[in-house]
Tab-separated table of C-alpha atoms and ligand atoms in Angstrom:
chain	number	residue	atom	x	y	z
A	1	MET	CA	95.271	118.635	86.502
A	2	LEU	CA	98.370	118.857	88.734
A	3	LYS	CA	99.635	122.352	87.977
A	4	GLY	CA	102.158	123.545	90.591
A	5	LYS	CA	102.185	120.269	92.539
A	6	VAL	CA	105.384	118.484	93.544
A	7	ALA	CA	105.462	114.688	93.314
A	8	ILE	CA	107.823	111.855	94.226
A	9	VAL	CA	107.455	108.594	92.288
A	10	THR	CA	109.481	105.606	93.481
A	11	GLY	CA	110.420	103.050	90.836
A	12	GLY	CA	109.873	105.796	88.271
A	13	THR	CA	112.506	104.711	85.773
A	14	ARG	CA	110.461	102.190	83.803
A	15	GLY	CA	107.161	100.338	83.525
A	16	ILE	CA	104.130	101.684	85.343
A	17	GLY	CA	106.223	104.151	87.379
A	18	PHE	CA	107.699	105.773	84.263
A	19	GLU	CA	104.208	106.275	82.794
A	20	ILE	CA	103.060	107.861	86.076
A	21	VAL	CA	105.998	110.276	85.905
A	22	ARG	CA	105.163	111.180	82.259
A	23	LYS	CA	101.489	111.627	83.059
A	24	TYR	CA	102.219	113.850	86.070
A	25	LEU	CA	104.694	115.997	84.093
A	26	ALA	CA	102.268	116.342	81.183
A	27	ASN	CA	99.695	117.586	83.697
A	28	GLY	CA	101.896	120.314	85.138
A	29	ALA	CA	103.544	118.671	88.159
A	30	LYS	CA	107.210	118.862	89.089
A	31	VAL	CA	108.451	115.324	89.636
A	32	VAL	CA	111.377	113.643	91.360
A	33	LEU	CA	111.662	110.001	90.349
A	34	PHE	CA	113.473	107.510	92.536
A	35	GLY	CA	115.205	104.578	90.819
A	36	SER	CA	117.524	101.841	91.985
A	37	ARG	CA	120.649	102.910	90.059
A	38	GLN	CA	122.183	106.154	88.803
A	39	GLU	CA	122.332	104.844	85.198
A	40	SER	CA	118.651	103.920	85.011
A	41	VAL	CA	117.711	107.262	86.587
A	42	ASP	CA	119.864	109.137	84.038
A	43	ARG	CA	118.368	107.144	81.148
A	44	ALA	CA	114.809	107.896	82.280
A	45	LEU	CA	115.558	111.603	82.771
A	46	GLN	CA	117.134	111.830	79.319
A	47	LYS	CA	114.096	110.182	77.703
A	48	LEU	CA	111.758	112.615	79.460
A	49	LYS	CA	113.858	115.669	78.568
A	50	GLU	CA	113.901	114.536	74.923
A	51	GLU	CA	110.111	114.329	74.975
A	52	ASN	CA	109.708	117.786	76.524
A	53	SER	CA	112.684	119.902	77.559
A	54	GLY	CA	110.376	122.173	79.577
A	55	TRP	CA	109.358	119.455	82.043
A	56	GLU	CA	110.688	119.977	85.583
A	57	VAL	CA	111.956	116.552	86.489
A	58	ALA	CA	114.824	115.298	88.640
A	59	GLY	CA	115.987	111.922	89.922
A	60	ASP	CA	117.591	110.214	92.888
A	61	HIS	CA	118.486	106.649	93.793
A	62	PRO	CA	118.239	106.139	97.550
A	63	CYS	CA	118.300	102.566	98.801
A	64	LEU	CA	114.574	102.242	99.465
A	65	THR	CA	115.086	99.553	102.088
A	66	ASP	CA	117.226	101.883	104.220
A	67	ALA	CA	114.977	104.167	106.283
A	68	ALA	CA	117.672	106.823	106.814
A	69	GLU	CA	118.518	107.030	103.099
A	70	VAL	CA	114.869	107.340	102.143
A	71	GLU	CA	114.374	110.101	104.707
A	72	ARG	CA	117.396	111.971	103.306
A	73	ALA	CA	116.051	111.710	99.749
A	74	VAL	CA	112.534	112.840	100.718
A	75	LEU	CA	113.902	115.818	102.687
A	76	ALA	CA	116.082	116.735	99.691
A	77	VAL	CA	112.950	116.991	97.515
A	78	LYS	CA	111.347	119.359	100.025
A	79	GLU	CA	114.614	121.353	100.146
A	80	ARG	CA	114.714	121.665	96.357
A	81	PHE	CA	111.056	122.277	95.505
A	82	GLY	CA	109.734	123.717	98.791
A	83	ARG	CA	106.941	121.160	99.309
A	84	ILE	CA	105.736	117.618	98.579
A	85	ASP	CA	102.123	117.263	97.459
A	86	ILE	CA	102.112	113.721	96.105
A	87	LEU	CA	104.024	110.603	97.129
A	88	VAL	CA	103.665	107.576	94.853
A	89	ASN	CA	105.071	104.357	96.300
A	90	ASN	CA	105.409	102.281	93.146
A	91	ALA	CA	108.745	100.414	93.325
A	92	GLY	CA	108.126	96.728	93.817
A	93	ILE	CA	109.303	93.241	92.987
A	94	SER	CA	107.257	90.125	92.407
A	95	GLN	CA	108.044	86.418	92.424
A	96	ASN	CA	106.415	83.074	91.768
A	97	THR	CA	108.454	80.710	93.937
A	98	PRO	CA	106.483	77.670	95.151
A	99	LEU	CA	106.285	77.414	98.949
A	100	TYR	CA	108.482	74.313	99.198
A	101	ASP	CA	111.341	76.126	97.392
A	102	TYR	CA	111.000	79.342	99.365
A	103	THR	CA	113.772	80.712	101.561
A	104	ALA	CA	113.389	83.136	104.433
A	105	GLU	CA	115.772	85.532	102.616
A	106	GLU	CA	113.544	85.591	99.529
A	107	PHE	CA	110.459	86.345	101.605
A	108	ASP	CA	112.325	89.135	103.450
A	109	LYS	CA	113.477	90.701	100.167
A	110	VAL	CA	109.904	91.095	98.922
A	111	ILE	CA	108.606	92.421	102.233
A	112	ASP	CA	111.563	94.814	102.602
A	113	LEU	CA	110.879	96.578	99.286
A	114	ASN	CA	107.123	96.146	98.847
A	115	VAL	CA	106.116	96.911	102.429
A	116	LYS	CA	108.868	98.401	104.595
A	117	ALA	CA	110.060	100.826	101.903
A	118	VAL	CA	106.491	102.111	101.559
A	119	PHE	CA	106.425	102.855	105.281
A	120	TYR	CA	109.920	104.427	105.183
A	121	ALA	CA	108.881	106.889	102.463
A	122	ILE	CA	105.546	107.747	104.060
A	123	LEU	CA	107.109	108.635	107.452
A	124	PRO	CA	109.040	111.772	106.393
A	125	ALA	CA	106.643	112.682	103.555
A	126	ALA	CA	103.554	112.664	105.784
A	127	LYS	CA	105.251	114.987	108.294
A	128	ILE	CA	106.024	117.436	105.485
A	129	MET	CA	102.456	117.166	104.156
A	130	ARG	CA	100.997	117.771	107.619
A	131	GLU	CA	103.139	120.903	108.060
A	132	GLN	CA	102.093	122.327	104.693
A	133	GLY	CA	98.401	121.612	105.290
A	134	GLY	CA	97.809	118.442	103.277
A	135	GLY	CA	98.893	116.115	100.510
A	136	CYS	CA	98.239	112.777	98.971
A	137	ILE	CA	99.859	109.346	99.087
A	138	ILE	CA	99.209	106.661	96.476
A	139	ASN	CA	100.548	103.134	96.922
A	140	THR	CA	100.843	100.483	94.239
A	141	SER	CA	98.958	97.391	95.222
A	142	SER	CA	97.943	94.552	92.883
A	143	MET	CA	94.919	92.483	91.962
A	144	VAL	CA	96.576	89.658	93.956
A	145	SER	CA	95.912	91.719	97.096
A	146	ILE	CA	92.303	90.697	96.598
A	147	SER	CA	92.540	87.276	94.942
A	148	GLY	CA	95.885	85.930	96.248
A	149	GLN	CA	98.044	83.920	93.836
A	150	PRO	CA	98.880	80.220	93.589
A	151	ALA	CA	102.677	80.559	94.117
A	152	GLY	CA	105.107	83.154	95.437
A	153	VAL	CA	103.177	83.840	98.630
A	154	GLY	CA	105.453	86.725	99.655
A	155	TYR	CA	104.135	88.898	96.835
A	156	PRO	CA	100.402	88.774	97.649
A	157	ALA	CA	101.302	88.979	101.362
A	158	SER	CA	103.173	92.216	100.633
A	159	LYS	CA	100.284	93.690	98.652
A	160	PHE	CA	97.718	92.759	101.327
A	161	ALA	CA	100.007	94.724	103.683
A	162	VAL	CA	100.034	97.665	101.266
A	163	ASN	CA	96.227	97.695	101.375
A	164	GLY	CA	96.376	97.597	105.185
A	165	ILE	CA	98.749	100.566	105.283
A	166	THR	CA	96.549	102.448	102.814
A	167	ILE	CA	93.224	101.957	104.558
A	168	SER	CA	94.636	102.496	108.072
A	169	LEU	CA	96.584	105.652	107.214
A	170	ALA	CA	93.594	107.079	105.337
A	171	ARG	CA	91.749	106.888	108.640
A	172	GLU	CA	94.651	108.224	110.702
A	173	LEU	CA	95.762	111.065	108.426
A	174	GLY	CA	92.410	112.402	107.255
A	175	LYS	CA	92.489	114.995	110.037
A	176	ASP	CA	95.738	116.341	108.508
A	177	HIS	CA	94.108	116.603	105.044
A	178	ILE	CA	96.299	113.819	103.699
A	179	ARG	CA	94.487	111.410	101.394
A	180	VAL	CA	95.856	107.854	101.136
A	181	ASN	CA	94.801	105.538	98.309
A	182	ALA	CA	96.143	102.596	96.333
A	183	VAL	CA	95.891	101.418	92.753
A	184	ALA	CA	95.597	97.658	92.206
A	185	PRO	CA	96.702	96.845	88.642
A	186	GLY	CA	95.979	93.564	86.928
A	187	VAL	CA	98.430	92.069	84.436
A	188	THR	CA	100.062	95.102	82.824
A	189	ARG	CA	102.322	95.176	79.770
A	190	THR	CA	105.589	96.224	81.418
A	191	ASP	CA	109.019	94.648	80.794
A	192	MET	CA	108.046	91.943	83.275
A	193	VAL	CA	105.097	90.828	81.137
A	194	ALA	CA	106.823	91.482	77.795
A	195	ALA	CA	109.478	88.935	78.833
A	196	LEU	CA	106.863	86.159	79.049
A	197	PRO	CA	106.361	83.835	76.052
A	198	GLU	CA	103.570	85.017	73.728
A	199	ALA	CA	101.583	81.808	74.456
A	200	THR	CA	101.633	82.564	78.182
A	201	VAL	CA	100.435	86.138	77.590
A	202	LYS	CA	97.647	84.782	75.363
A	203	ALA	CA	96.564	82.280	78.026
A	204	ILE	CA	96.535	84.989	80.702
A	205	SER	CA	94.629	87.382	78.420
A	206	ALA	CA	91.972	84.755	77.692
A	207	ARG	CA	91.084	84.700	81.396
A	208	ILE	CA	90.628	88.478	81.588
A	209	PRO	CA	87.043	89.648	80.943
A	210	LEU	CA	88.328	92.543	78.797
A	211	GLY	CA	90.387	89.987	76.835
A	212	ARG	CA	93.799	91.636	77.135
A	213	ALA	CA	96.499	92.829	79.516
A	214	GLY	CA	96.441	96.478	80.587
A	215	GLU	CA	98.827	99.120	79.264
A	216	PRO	CA	101.040	101.045	81.728
A	217	GLU	CA	99.369	104.270	80.596
A	218	GLU	CA	95.937	102.922	81.542
A	219	VAL	CA	97.222	102.251	85.049
A	220	ALA	CA	98.920	105.668	85.198
A	221	ASN	CA	95.557	107.309	84.437
A	222	ALA	CA	94.262	106.022	87.780
A	223	PHE	CA	97.276	107.554	89.541
A	224	LEU	CA	96.533	110.854	87.815
A	225	TYR	CA	92.907	110.831	88.914
A	226	LEU	CA	93.750	109.947	92.535
A	227	ALA	CA	96.438	112.661	92.727
A	228	SER	CA	94.154	115.327	91.264
A	229	ASP	CA	91.505	117.511	92.885
A	230	LEU	CA	88.885	115.378	91.077
A	231	ALA	CA	89.530	112.854	93.856
A	232	SER	CA	89.362	115.421	96.685
A	233	TYR	CA	86.858	113.276	98.652
A	234	VAL	CA	88.427	109.906	97.818
A	235	THR	CA	90.623	108.318	100.481
A	236	GLY	CA	91.172	104.793	101.793
A	237	GLU	CA	90.286	103.405	98.360
A	238	ILE	CA	91.948	100.447	96.590
A	239	LEU	CA	91.196	101.242	92.954
A	240	SER	CA	91.335	98.187	90.679
A	241	VAL	CA	92.594	98.708	87.124
A	242	ASP	CA	92.489	95.117	85.945
A	243	GLY	CA	89.818	94.530	83.309
A	244	ALA	CA	87.787	92.743	86.023
A	245	SER	CA	90.505	90.070	86.363
A	246	LYS	CA	89.951	89.377	90.039
A	247	ALA	CA	86.174	89.342	89.770
B	301	LIG	P1	109.032	97.044	86.660
B	301	LIG	O1	109.877	95.913	87.072
B	301	LIG	O2	108.901	97.381	85.206
B	301	LIG	O3	109.478	98.376	87.431
B	301	LIG	C1	109.732	98.334	88.810
B	301	LIG	C2	110.338	99.630	89.240
B	301	LIG	O4	110.745	99.461	90.602
B	301	LIG	C3	111.559	100.008	88.436
B	301	LIG	O5	111.571	101.399	88.225
B	301	LIG	C4	112.715	99.620	89.376
B	301	LIG	O6	113.842	100.460	89.236
B	301	LIG	C5	112.100	99.795	90.736
B	301	LIG	N1	112.767	98.938	91.698
B	301	LIG	C6	112.806	97.585	91.717
B	301	LIG	N2	113.577	97.196	92.746
B	301	LIG	C7	114.012	98.311	93.371
B	301	LIG	C8	114.826	98.556	94.508
B	301	LIG	N3	115.366	97.564	95.210
B	301	LIG	N4	115.050	99.833	94.864
B	301	LIG	C9	114.512	100.844	94.148
B	301	LIG	N5	113.731	100.683	93.092
B	301	LIG	C10	113.490	99.428	92.708
B	301	LIG	O7	107.639	96.761	87.330
B	301	LIG	P2	106.171	97.292	87.039
B	301	LIG	O8	105.451	96.189	86.401
B	301	LIG	O9	106.155	98.635	86.424
B	301	LIG	O10	105.658	97.365	88.551
B	301	LIG	C11	105.487	98.567	89.260
B	301	LIG	C12	104.586	98.289	90.439
B	301	LIG	O11	103.333	97.778	89.963
B	301	LIG	C13	105.128	97.246	91.416
B	301	LIG	O12	104.822	97.649	92.742
B	301	LIG	C14	104.349	95.987	91.056
B	301	LIG	O13	104.225	95.111	92.150
B	301	LIG	C15	103.018	96.582	90.649
B	301	LIG	N6	102.199	95.725	89.773
B	301	LIG	C16	102.623	95.387	88.517
B	301	LIG	C17	101.808	94.568	87.722
B	301	LIG	C18	102.225	94.166	86.327
B	301	LIG	O14	101.555	93.292	85.740
B	301	LIG	N7	103.248	94.742	85.724
B	301	LIG	C19	100.593	94.113	88.221
B	301	LIG	C20	100.194	94.490	89.508
B	301	LIG	C21	101.018	95.300	90.275
């Protein structure tokens, strides 16, 4: 579905991002994953090479909250592979701090990675996409961008902003043949969720109409669809993959 396309996936070393990278590679794309540290990037690349030594995959670890570093890393992908067709902004952090315990620094940390880093990556990538005649950007939102959450207000605030970036840029960049969408996962079985006590996972699952948390691969399937030509007329969409959790 993605034969010959070149993709960047931020936060591609584990969890949902890692499954997106696998899915894209298995569908013929060349992928550069961005992680936070050299060791986690190397570990992810080794795992992928063990699965299929023919996959064209590389890694980098720019500081995503530094606009200049992100620009350098994005330009390096274009230098190496000649183009950038797909940018997936997936790296993100969440938190559950109650308002009365919040600090300004904590709020800034979430906004810096979940919002500003998305903008920093889009800036150079969109210019490259415009020059080459088009491309596609997919941001990782969350079901809390629709429902909010009862603590940790920085996280839903950041994902509401991601939706705002997505819908606005879809309108602005359509003329350049750049599609901009987001995927809004519900509770997904990544390390973050696996670390929760089984009883907590059970309680959360009981509230989900489909009766269970999602698997990272199920979320990655939405990223595959949105990146593919099957979604050639889909832009400005926030696609929920949440078992109807927020309904
Ligand atoms: P995860 O913690 O398993 O992975 C997060 C990824 O982001 C990792 O690859 C990590 O290296 C990267 N990352 C974190 N901080 C970074 C930094 N400062 N610089 C560079 N990279 C950094 O998380 P996940 O559950 O796979 O989440 C991925 C995305 O999905 C996030 O945007 C998250 O908000 C969103 N999401 C997750 C869930 C869920 O239930 N897991 C639900 C809704 C939305």
